[in-house]
Short mmCIF file of C-alpha atoms and ligand atoms in Angstrom, two decimals:
data_model
loop_
_atom_site.label_atom_id
_atom_site.label_comp_id
_atom_site.label_asym_id
_atom_site.label_seq_id
_atom_site.Cartn_x
_atom_site.Cartn_y
_atom_site.Cartn_z
CA MET G 25 0.07 -0.04 -0.10
CA LEU G 26 2.72 2.50 1.10
CA GLU G 27 6.30 1.85 -0.08
CA VAL G 28 9.08 4.52 -0.11
CA LYS G 29 12.51 4.09 -1.42
CA ASN G 30 15.78 5.69 -0.65
CA VAL G 31 14.57 8.71 1.33
CA ARG G 32 17.24 11.43 2.11
CA LYS G 33 17.05 14.48 3.83
CA SER G 34 19.81 16.84 5.24
CA PHE G 35 19.00 20.06 7.33
CA GLY G 36 22.17 22.40 6.06
CA ASP G 37 24.85 19.93 5.65
CA VAL G 38 23.78 17.68 8.55
CA PRO G 39 22.31 14.46 6.85
CA VAL G 40 19.19 13.30 8.91
CA LEU G 41 17.80 10.88 6.40
CA CYS G 42 20.18 8.87 4.69
CA GLY G 43 18.35 6.34 2.35
CA VAL G 44 15.26 5.08 4.44
CA GLU G 45 13.39 2.41 3.04
CA LEU G 46 9.96 0.91 4.19
CA ARG G 47 6.96 -0.92 3.13
CA VAL G 48 3.78 -1.03 4.85
CA GLU G 49 1.04 -3.26 3.55
CA GLN G 50 -2.79 -2.65 3.87
CA GLY G 51 -4.04 -3.15 7.31
CA GLU G 52 -0.83 -3.39 9.06
CA VAL G 53 0.56 -1.90 12.07
CA VAL G 54 4.52 -1.15 11.59
CA SER G 55 6.06 0.40 14.71
CA ILE G 56 9.47 2.57 14.23
CA LEU G 57 11.77 2.44 16.85
CA GLY G 58 15.25 4.29 17.60
CA PRO G 59 17.22 6.22 19.68
CA SER G 60 16.48 10.30 20.24
CA GLY G 61 17.85 11.94 17.10
CA SER G 62 17.64 9.03 14.62
CA GLY G 63 15.11 10.81 12.27
CA LYS G 64 12.14 9.14 13.23
CA THR G 65 9.92 12.13 13.10
CA THR G 66 11.61 13.85 10.10
CA PHE G 67 11.03 10.69 8.14
CA LEU G 68 6.96 10.77 8.96
CA ARG G 69 6.88 14.34 8.50
CA CYS G 70 8.40 13.60 4.86
CA LEU G 71 5.92 11.21 4.45
CA ASN G 72 3.19 13.55 4.78
CA PHE G 73 5.42 16.49 2.94
CA LEU G 74 5.65 18.70 6.29
CA GLU G 75 9.17 18.60 5.28
CA THR G 76 10.26 17.74 1.85
CA ALA G 77 12.83 15.12 1.41
CA ASP G 78 15.98 15.81 -0.84
CA GLU G 79 15.66 12.34 -2.58
CA GLY G 80 13.08 9.62 -2.32
CA THR G 81 10.15 7.95 -4.26
CA MET G 82 7.02 7.04 -2.84
CA SER G 83 4.32 4.39 -4.04
CA PHE G 84 1.14 5.01 -2.36
CA ASP G 85 -1.93 2.87 -3.72
CA GLY G 86 -0.28 2.00 -6.87
CA GLU G 87 1.20 5.69 -8.07
CA THR G 88 4.68 6.47 -7.63
CA PHE G 89 5.99 9.70 -6.88
CA SER G 90 9.08 11.57 -6.80
CA MET G 91 9.30 12.92 -3.03
CA ASN G 92 11.12 16.11 -3.83
CA ARG G 93 9.23 17.05 -6.86
CA LEU G 94 5.79 16.80 -6.07
CA HIS G 95 2.94 19.06 -7.17
CA LYS G 96 0.62 21.19 -4.66
CA LYS G 97 -2.25 19.55 -5.86
CA ASP G 98 -0.69 15.68 -5.37
CA ILE G 99 0.46 16.69 -1.93
CA ALA G 100 -2.86 17.67 -1.05
CA ARG G 101 -4.66 14.62 -2.61
CA LEU G 102 -2.10 12.25 -0.57
CA ARG G 103 -2.59 14.30 2.12
CA ARG G 104 -6.40 13.67 2.10
CA LYS G 105 -5.92 9.92 2.04
CA THR G 106 -3.66 9.87 5.23
CA ALA G 107 -3.75 11.59 8.66
CA PHE G 108 -1.16 12.24 11.30
CA VAL G 109 -1.05 12.37 15.08
CA PHE G 110 1.22 14.75 16.63
CA GLN G 111 3.49 14.12 19.79
CA ASN G 112 2.05 17.41 21.12
CA TYR G 113 -1.72 16.62 19.54
CA ASN G 114 -2.07 20.00 17.89
CA LEU G 115 -5.49 20.33 18.32
CA PHE G 116 -7.01 23.20 16.68
CA LEU G 117 -7.21 25.63 19.96
CA ASN G 118 -9.88 27.75 18.89
CA LYS G 119 -12.25 24.78 18.08
CA THR G 120 -14.16 22.29 20.27
CA ALA G 121 -13.43 18.62 20.21
CA LEU G 122 -15.96 17.81 17.71
CA GLN G 123 -15.11 20.86 15.34
CA ASN G 124 -11.94 19.81 15.62
CA VAL G 125 -13.07 16.48 14.06
CA THR G 126 -15.15 18.07 11.64
CA GLU G 127 -13.11 20.94 10.42
CA GLY G 128 -11.01 18.90 7.79
CA LEU G 129 -14.27 17.34 6.81
CA THR G 130 -16.20 20.30 5.80
CA ALA G 131 -13.52 22.60 4.81
CA ALA G 132 -11.33 20.46 3.12
CA ARG G 133 -13.71 17.52 1.53
CA LYS G 134 -16.74 19.67 1.36
CA ILE G 135 -18.84 17.38 3.35
CA PRO G 136 -22.00 19.10 4.48
CA LYS G 137 -22.09 20.04 8.15
CA ALA G 138 -24.77 18.00 9.42
CA GLN G 139 -23.36 14.85 7.83
CA ALA G 140 -19.78 15.99 9.05
CA GLU G 141 -20.73 16.27 12.60
CA GLU G 142 -22.46 12.86 12.32
CA THR G 143 -19.19 11.37 11.30
CA GLY G 144 -17.52 13.41 13.86
CA ARG G 145 -19.57 11.99 16.79
CA ARG G 146 -19.12 8.69 15.35
CA ALA G 147 -15.36 9.30 15.76
CA LEU G 148 -15.54 10.71 19.08
CA GLU G 149 -17.64 7.84 20.25
CA ARG G 150 -14.76 5.36 18.94
CA VAL G 151 -12.13 7.11 21.06
CA GLY G 152 -14.55 7.26 24.06
CA LEU G 153 -15.17 11.11 24.13
CA SER G 154 -18.77 11.19 23.21
CA ASP G 155 -19.50 13.48 26.33
CA ARG G 156 -16.79 15.91 25.64
CA GLN G 157 -17.52 17.18 22.19
CA ASP G 158 -18.11 20.58 23.10
CA TYR G 159 -15.12 21.01 25.37
CA TYR G 160 -12.38 23.35 24.10
CA PRO G 161 -8.61 21.57 24.03
CA TYR G 162 -7.48 23.46 26.93
CA GLN G 163 -10.19 21.81 29.01
CA LEU G 164 -9.46 18.43 28.04
CA SER G 165 -6.61 16.25 29.82
CA GLY G 166 -3.56 15.59 27.54
CA GLY G 167 -4.63 12.15 27.18
CA GLN G 168 -8.34 13.03 25.95
CA GLN G 169 -6.61 16.14 23.60
CA GLN G 170 -4.59 13.14 22.07
CA ARG G 171 -7.85 10.80 21.85
CA VAL G 172 -9.51 13.95 19.91
CA ALA G 173 -6.61 14.03 17.46
CA ILE G 174 -6.95 10.52 17.03
CA ALA G 175 -10.83 10.64 16.51
CA ARG G 176 -9.89 13.61 13.88
CA ALA G 177 -7.58 11.41 12.32
CA LEU G 178 -10.27 8.72 11.86
CA ALA G 179 -12.93 10.96 10.66
CA ALA G 180 -11.13 11.33 7.30
CA GLU G 181 -11.27 7.63 6.74
CA PRO G 182 -7.71 7.65 5.83
CA GLU G 183 -6.11 4.80 4.25
CA ILE G 184 -2.80 5.05 6.66
CA ILE G 185 -2.50 6.79 10.11
CA TYR G 186 1.20 8.27 10.58
CA PHE G 187 1.68 8.33 14.99
CA ASP G 188 4.69 10.32 16.04
CA GLU G 189 5.25 9.32 19.54
CA PRO G 190 1.72 9.76 20.58
CA THR G 191 2.01 9.03 24.19
CA SER G 192 5.63 10.58 24.86
CA ALA G 193 3.89 13.95 26.00
CA LEU G 194 1.54 12.43 28.40
CA ASP G 195 1.79 11.48 31.97
CA PRO G 196 2.10 7.78 32.48
CA GLU G 197 -0.93 7.04 33.95
CA LEU G 198 -2.45 8.67 30.58
CA THR G 199 -0.69 6.67 28.37
CA GLY G 200 -2.99 3.48 28.74
CA GLU G 201 -6.13 5.05 27.65
CA VAL G 202 -4.50 6.48 24.18
CA LEU G 203 -2.53 3.10 23.76
CA GLU G 204 -5.93 1.24 24.39
CA VAL G 205 -7.56 3.31 21.71
CA MET G 206 -4.42 2.34 19.19
CA ARG G 207 -5.03 -1.21 19.98
CA ARG G 208 -8.62 -0.87 19.06
CA LEU G 209 -7.71 0.79 15.70
CA ALA G 210 -5.18 -1.86 15.01
CA GLY G 211 -7.64 -4.63 15.71
CA ASP G 212 -10.19 -2.84 13.26
CA GLY G 213 -7.84 -3.34 10.75
CA MET G 214 -6.56 0.33 10.42
CA THR G 215 -3.30 0.47 8.77
CA MET G 216 -0.96 2.29 11.04
CA LEU G 217 2.84 3.56 11.07
CA VAL G 218 3.77 4.49 14.51
CA VAL G 219 6.77 5.82 15.80
CA THR G 220 7.17 4.89 19.55
CA HIS G 221 8.76 4.29 22.74
CA GLU G 222 6.23 2.10 23.92
CA MET G 223 8.13 -1.30 23.75
CA GLY G 224 4.97 -3.05 25.13
CA PHE G 225 2.69 -1.80 22.31
CA ALA G 226 5.31 -2.19 19.46
CA ARG G 227 6.23 -5.72 20.61
CA THR G 228 2.08 -6.91 21.04
CA VAL G 229 0.44 -4.85 18.44
CA SER G 230 2.90 -4.58 15.47
CA ASN G 231 3.00 -6.43 12.41
CA LYS G 232 6.22 -5.29 11.81
CA VAL G 233 9.07 -3.51 13.79
CA VAL G 234 11.49 -1.03 12.05
CA PHE G 235 14.70 -0.26 14.14
CA MET G 236 16.11 2.96 12.77
CA GLU G 237 19.32 4.60 13.82
CA ASP G 238 21.53 7.58 12.21
CA GLY G 239 19.03 8.29 9.67
CA ARG G 240 18.84 4.81 8.46
CA VAL G 241 16.90 1.65 8.91
CA VAL G 242 19.00 -0.98 10.59
CA GLU G 243 16.80 -3.76 10.73
CA SER G 244 13.31 -4.65 10.34
CA GLY G 245 11.19 -7.89 10.77
CA THR G 246 8.42 -9.09 12.60
CA ALA G 247 7.78 -7.83 16.47
CA ALA G 248 9.19 -11.48 17.28
CA GLU G 249 12.18 -11.33 15.33
CA ILE G 250 13.10 -8.08 16.51
CA PHE G 251 12.23 -8.48 20.36
CA GLU G 252 13.39 -12.18 20.56
CA CYS G 253 16.26 -12.37 18.40
CA PRO G 254 17.81 -9.15 16.72
CA ARG G 255 20.26 -9.96 14.46
CA GLU G 256 22.01 -6.61 14.57
CA VAL G 257 24.27 -5.65 17.41
CA ARG G 258 23.10 -2.11 17.59
CA THR G 259 19.28 -3.32 17.70
CA ARG G 260 20.35 -5.50 20.76
CA GLU G 261 21.61 -2.75 22.56
CA PHE G 262 19.17 -0.26 22.13
CA LEU G 263 16.55 -2.96 23.33
CA ARG G 264 19.06 -3.63 26.61
CA LEU G 265 19.15 0.11 27.26
CA THR G 266 15.50 0.85 26.47
CA ASN G 267 14.58 -2.13 28.69
CA LYS G 268 16.58 -0.44 31.74
CA THR G 269 14.91 2.80 31.26
CA TYR G 270 11.30 2.18 30.23
CA GLY G 271 11.13 -1.11 31.94
CA GLU G 272 8.39 -3.28 30.58
CA LYS G 273 5.55 -0.66 31.39
CA GLY G 274 3.97 -0.67 28.13
CA GLU G 275 3.16 -4.61 29.00
CA SER G 276 1.10 -3.49 31.66
CA VAL G 277 -1.52 -1.95 29.53
CA GLN G 278 -2.93 -4.63 28.00
CA MET O 29 -14.19 81.06 40.59
CA ILE O 30 -17.14 78.84 39.33
CA ASN O 31 -19.69 81.40 38.65
CA GLU O 32 -23.21 81.24 37.36
CA ARG O 33 -21.87 82.71 33.69
CA LEU O 34 -19.06 79.93 33.83
CA LEU O 35 -21.58 77.57 34.14
CA GLU O 36 -23.54 78.48 31.37
CA ILE O 37 -21.08 78.39 29.36
CA LEU O 38 -19.66 74.98 30.24
CA ALA O 39 -23.66 73.58 29.84
CA ASP O 40 -23.85 75.44 26.49
CA SER O 41 -20.64 74.41 25.35
CA PHE O 42 -21.00 70.88 26.02
CA TRP O 43 -23.55 70.26 23.36
CA LYS O 44 -21.89 72.22 21.17
CA ILE O 45 -18.39 70.06 21.74
CA LEU O 46 -20.15 66.86 22.17
CA LEU O 47 -21.86 66.92 18.39
CA PRO O 48 -18.76 67.24 16.44
CA GLY O 49 -17.55 64.53 18.69
CA LEU O 50 -20.57 62.40 17.35
CA THR O 51 -20.60 63.81 14.01
CA VAL O 52 -16.76 63.92 13.21
CA THR O 53 -14.41 62.49 15.89
CA ILE O 54 -16.58 59.07 16.10
CA PRO O 55 -16.84 58.59 12.30
CA LEU O 56 -13.55 60.08 11.61
CA THR O 57 -12.16 57.01 14.27
CA ALA O 58 -14.27 54.20 12.73
CA VAL O 59 -14.01 54.90 9.29
CA SER O 60 -9.98 55.30 9.68
CA PHE O 61 -10.04 52.05 12.35
CA THR O 62 -11.76 49.97 9.94
CA PHE O 63 -9.56 50.77 7.08
CA ALA O 64 -6.37 50.50 9.12
CA LEU O 65 -7.33 47.03 10.13
CA ILE O 66 -7.75 45.97 6.73
CA ILE O 67 -4.29 47.44 5.79
CA ALA O 68 -2.78 45.88 8.75
CA VAL O 69 -4.44 42.23 8.04
CA ALA O 70 -2.97 42.60 4.70
CA ALA O 71 0.27 43.91 5.51
CA ALA O 72 0.87 41.50 7.98
CA LEU O 73 -0.18 38.48 6.15
CA VAL O 74 2.10 38.93 3.34
CA GLN O 75 5.12 39.36 5.84
CA PHE O 76 3.84 36.26 7.44
CA ALA O 77 3.53 34.21 4.25
CA ARG O 78 6.82 35.61 2.94
CA ILE O 79 5.43 36.62 0.26
CA LYS O 80 8.46 37.94 -1.81
CA VAL O 81 7.88 41.70 -3.05
CA LEU O 82 4.69 42.42 -1.05
CA ARG O 83 6.47 41.49 2.04
CA GLN O 84 9.05 44.31 0.97
CA ILE O 85 6.68 47.02 0.54
CA ALA O 86 4.82 46.11 3.51
CA ARG O 87 8.19 46.37 5.60
CA PHE O 88 8.54 49.79 3.84
CA TYR O 89 5.23 51.12 4.46
CA ILE O 90 5.65 50.12 7.84
CA TRP O 91 9.21 52.06 8.29
CA VAL O 92 7.88 55.20 7.07
CA PHE O 93 4.59 55.60 8.76
CA ARG O 94 5.68 54.42 11.92
CA GLY O 95 8.96 56.31 11.66
CA THR O 96 7.50 59.81 10.92
CA PRO O 97 5.07 62.17 13.10
CA LEU O 98 1.54 61.80 12.83
CA LEU O 99 1.40 65.52 12.52
CA VAL O 100 3.87 65.60 9.85
CA GLN O 101 2.06 63.06 7.90
CA LEU O 102 -1.18 65.46 7.91
CA PHE O 103 0.65 68.20 6.85
CA VAL O 104 2.30 66.45 4.00
CA VAL O 105 -0.98 65.31 2.98
CA PHE O 106 -3.45 68.18 3.29
CA TYR O 107 -0.45 71.34 2.77
CA GLY O 108 1.83 69.34 1.04
CA LEU O 109 0.23 67.44 -1.78
CA PRO O 110 -1.48 70.32 -3.43
CA ASN O 111 1.68 71.53 -4.46
CA ILE O 112 1.80 68.62 -7.02
CA GLY O 113 -1.80 69.05 -7.95
CA ILE O 114 -3.26 66.49 -5.29
CA LEU O 115 -6.03 68.37 -3.28
CA ILE O 116 -8.21 66.34 -0.86
CA ASP O 117 -10.56 67.65 1.24
CA PRO O 118 -9.96 67.62 5.40
CA PHE O 119 -12.07 64.81 6.11
CA PRO O 120 -10.89 62.38 3.61
CA ALA O 121 -7.02 63.70 4.07
CA ALA O 122 -7.64 62.50 7.62
CA VAL O 123 -8.90 59.32 7.07
CA LEU O 124 -6.06 58.67 4.60
CA VAL O 125 -3.40 59.51 7.18
CA PHE O 126 -4.93 57.72 10.23
CA SER O 127 -5.74 54.91 8.68
CA LEU O 128 -2.13 54.58 6.80
CA ASN O 129 -0.62 55.54 10.07
CA GLU O 130 -2.75 53.26 12.26
CA GLY O 131 -2.34 50.54 9.84
CA ALA O 132 1.43 50.83 10.28
CA TYR O 133 1.20 49.97 13.77
CA CYS O 134 -1.94 47.53 13.73
CA ALA O 135 0.11 45.69 11.02
CA GLU O 136 2.96 45.04 13.71
CA THR O 137 0.64 43.97 16.28
CA ILE O 138 -1.23 41.32 14.00
CA ARG O 139 1.80 39.73 12.67
CA ALA O 140 3.29 39.35 16.03
CA ALA O 141 0.24 37.77 16.89
CA LEU O 142 0.13 35.30 13.94
CA GLU O 143 3.80 34.31 14.80
CA ALA O 144 2.65 33.44 18.26
CA VAL O 145 0.62 31.03 17.05
CA PRO O 146 2.19 27.60 17.45
CA SER O 147 3.58 26.42 14.24
CA GLY O 148 1.89 22.97 14.72
CA GLN O 149 -1.75 24.43 14.10
CA LEU O 150 -0.80 25.15 10.80
CA GLU O 151 0.57 21.47 10.06
CA ALA O 152 -2.31 20.18 11.62
CA GLY O 153 -4.55 22.11 9.28
CA TYR O 154 -2.10 20.90 6.11
CA CYS O 155 -2.55 17.27 7.87
CA VAL O 156 -6.46 17.27 7.74
CA GLY O 157 -6.56 18.33 4.26
CA MET O 158 -6.76 21.69 4.40
CA SER O 159 -4.94 24.26 1.96
CA TYR O 160 -2.87 27.32 3.40
CA LEU O 161 -5.34 29.53 2.81
CA GLN O 162 -8.11 27.53 4.63
CA THR O 163 -6.01 27.09 7.54
CA MET O 164 -5.27 30.70 7.88
CA ARG O 165 -8.90 31.80 7.68
CA ARG O 166 -10.09 29.18 9.97
CA ILE O 167 -7.44 28.46 12.57
CA ILE O 168 -4.63 30.84 12.56
CA LEU O 169 -6.19 34.51 11.81
CA PRO O 170 -8.97 33.70 14.60
CA GLN O 171 -6.05 32.70 17.08
CA ALA O 172 -4.34 35.64 16.19
CA MET O 173 -7.15 37.88 16.32
CA ARG O 174 -7.69 36.99 19.82
CA THR O 175 -4.22 37.61 20.78
CA ALA O 176 -4.22 41.05 18.90
CA PHE O 177 -7.34 42.08 20.38
CA PRO O 178 -6.12 43.62 23.76
CA PRO O 179 -3.21 45.80 21.88
CA LEU O 180 -5.29 46.69 19.16
CA SER O 181 -8.09 48.06 21.20
CA ASN O 182 -5.50 50.09 22.76
CA SER O 183 -4.40 51.30 19.62
CA LEU O 184 -8.07 52.42 18.87
CA ILE O 185 -8.36 54.23 22.45
CA ALA O 186 -5.38 55.93 21.42
CA MET O 187 -6.80 57.18 17.86
CA VAL O 188 -9.67 58.46 19.31
CA LYS O 189 -7.51 60.84 21.20
CA ASP O 190 -5.26 61.27 18.14
CA THR O 191 -8.03 62.43 16.06
CA SER O 192 -7.75 65.73 17.85
CA LEU O 193 -4.95 66.52 15.80
CA ALA O 194 -7.03 66.71 12.67
CA ALA O 195 -7.88 70.37 13.99
CA ASN O 196 -4.68 71.18 12.30
CA ILE O 197 -5.71 70.28 8.88
CA THR O 198 -9.37 72.22 9.56
CA VAL O 199 -11.39 69.53 9.98
CA THR O 200 -14.04 70.66 12.46
CA GLU O 201 -13.93 68.31 15.16
CA MET O 202 -14.32 68.54 18.84
CA PHE O 203 -11.05 70.14 19.76
CA MET O 204 -11.37 72.42 17.12
CA VAL O 205 -15.01 73.52 18.26
CA THR O 206 -13.63 73.78 21.50
CA GLN O 207 -10.68 76.23 20.19
CA ARG O 208 -13.26 78.59 18.84
CA ILE O 209 -15.65 78.68 21.92
CA VAL O 210 -12.41 79.62 24.08
CA ALA O 211 -11.61 82.36 21.64
CA ARG O 212 -15.07 83.83 21.97
CA THR O 213 -15.27 83.23 25.85
CA TRP O 214 -11.74 83.35 27.36
CA GLU O 215 -12.49 80.53 29.62
CA PRO O 216 -9.42 77.91 28.50
CA LEU O 217 -9.06 76.20 31.69
CA ALA O 218 -12.34 75.30 31.96
CA LEU O 219 -13.23 74.36 28.38
CA TYR O 220 -10.31 72.45 27.61
CA MET O 221 -10.82 70.48 30.89
CA GLU O 222 -14.39 69.90 29.41
CA VAL O 223 -13.23 68.58 26.07
CA GLY O 224 -10.76 66.34 28.21
CA ILE O 225 -13.80 64.65 29.80
CA ILE O 226 -15.72 63.92 26.83
CA TYR O 227 -12.55 62.31 25.40
CA LEU O 228 -12.29 60.48 28.29
CA ILE O 229 -16.04 59.25 28.53
CA PHE O 230 -15.35 58.30 24.91
CA SER O 231 -12.35 56.12 25.99
CA THR O 232 -14.24 54.84 29.17
CA VAL O 233 -17.12 53.53 26.80
CA LEU O 234 -13.96 51.91 24.45
CA THR O 235 -12.66 50.25 27.41
CA ARG O 236 -15.80 48.71 28.38
CA LEU O 237 -16.62 47.57 25.06
CA GLN O 238 -12.99 45.98 24.90
CA ARG O 239 -13.67 43.92 28.12
CA MET O 240 -16.65 42.46 26.90
CA GLY O 241 -15.05 41.53 23.61
CA GLU O 242 -12.68 40.01 25.18
CA GLN O 243 -14.83 38.00 27.09
CA LYS O 244 -16.69 37.00 24.01
CA LEU O 245 -13.35 36.01 22.32
CA SER O 246 -11.68 33.95 24.87
CA VAL O 247 -14.41 31.31 25.15
CA HIS O 248 -11.42 28.73 23.61
CA GLN O 249 -9.25 29.98 26.30
CA ARG O 250 -8.49 29.34 30.03
CA GLN O 251 -9.91 32.11 31.89
CA GLU O 252 -7.52 33.79 34.08
CA ASP O 253 -9.36 35.29 37.04
N1 LIG W 304 14.02 21.92 11.37
C1 LIG W 304 15.19 21.25 11.61
N2 LIG W 304 16.13 22.06 11.52
C2 LIG W 304 17.41 21.19 11.74
N3 LIG W 304 17.81 20.19 12.14
C3 LIG W 304 16.69 19.44 12.46
C4 LIG W 304 15.15 19.98 11.85
N4 LIG W 304 14.43 18.91 12.37
C5 LIG W 304 15.43 17.97 13.33
N5 LIG W 304 16.49 18.27 13.03
C6 LIG W 304 17.52 17.42 13.22
O1 LIG W 304 17.27 16.15 12.68
C7 LIG W 304 17.76 15.06 13.68
C8 LIG W 304 16.87 14.14 13.69
O2 LIG W 304 15.57 14.68 14.22
P1 LIG W 304 14.30 13.83 14.49
O3 LIG W 304 13.41 14.89 15.27
O4 LIG W 304 13.77 13.40 13.31
O5 LIG W 304 14.64 12.69 15.31
P2 LIG W 304 13.83 11.52 16.27
O6 LIG W 304 14.01 10.35 15.94
O7 LIG W 304 12.34 11.88 16.08
O8 LIG W 304 14.13 11.89 17.75
P3 LIG W 304 13.04 12.09 19.09
O9 LIG W 304 13.28 10.31 19.50
O10 LIG W 304 13.97 12.53 20.22
O11 LIG W 304 11.79 12.38 18.51
C9 LIG W 304 18.15 15.73 15.05
O12 LIG W 304 19.87 15.69 14.95
C10 LIG W 304 17.71 17.17 14.70
O13 LIG W 304 18.37 17.93 15.54
MG1 LIG W 305 10.69 12.60 17.20
#
């Protein structure tokens, strides 16, 4: 469904992505792991053209694009097929929860308001926030804001949702509710590409795990392959260190 | 000191001064400020969006109008331009100068407010499929205008008072009328204080309106109490 090849990106003369490759099949959950600064966020942003890659090809739904030379129209079209969940939620601060969800439907997709609200309410229901539809972002907890952000992503019926560390800005006791929603989406067959530090989530939910370091994919495989018998020294080292820091806290959420 | 004659002058002149306040000062302020806002939003947006040539034009315009005295601008337009064949009536000349002058200040206020909106808001707009313009109109500008509202109200209140400068280009607004009455009655202290009080009333009403406006606009913000 989504395949990118040779994605390269430098900021100034600092190379951040050095030829990243990735494949995501329909209905798959792919987790990207990697140390801080390895380029995970930059990679996701390139996929949604929030950053322009210096090089790289993207195949999406059978169409192939060059990632550094894309028409505005194609970018807009691709963005309407995808959704993005940010680390810091980025809810529209001047809109209520429901308006956050419907904004993209009415403005970008020209869906009539009543129908958009119907879709919006269903999306909020899926993340368990029906009772908060008229709240403004400042009236919601971090976990609730992130769930609204997920509802906003869902409402557009995207073919894939990109998540950039959706729980890292949250207090530990709030990560659970967000991961729970994501687990359910995965169960419903949503295609998801998730940058995460939640080892428990990556291990139990993903079909595939990708380990990135220094702008490269060091290793990728099934969750079992990566977590049980990583081939690369760097992967093993990373897992050993993160287990030490994070423990197995992600596991407790199940 | 306060005798019957003075009280009579004050009561008599109150309406004589208030009338041009209602028919000149307020319209002059309202019209000029409306134009100023339009100019300011445009000048702020072309800078914020980094539109090449327009951005430089906006910078130049702001530089000139913030860097020279309002009174000088009034004189250049009203007394200077006729030299090159451009004659403008007092009131339109005042509107032109006040709009441009105020627009320059408000442009900076709005630009700063636009820049204060977190960049993630624009990106989130893109990610839900909105275009730059859609996101600006629906997300960024409303948030920026909320931030800009108190300083813009400040500018508006300052402008009400600055319209008194229009007396210098023969606009018969409150201050000019007061001067005339003073020339006739020789009661400068009482009359200038009286006109000051009328300005104060106008400012007070605007301050009230500002507070109401802020409350209305701040539904999406944490209320600080
Ligand atoms: N706009 C930018 N300008 C310059 N350098 C940048 C920019 N954005 C990211 N970088 C650099 O690119 C590198 C990769 O950053 P990125 O945010 O992609 O890492 P990450 O893997 O997401 O890290 P983390 O796990 O901490 O979120 C970092 O060294 C960062 O300093
Ligand atoms: Mg990151």
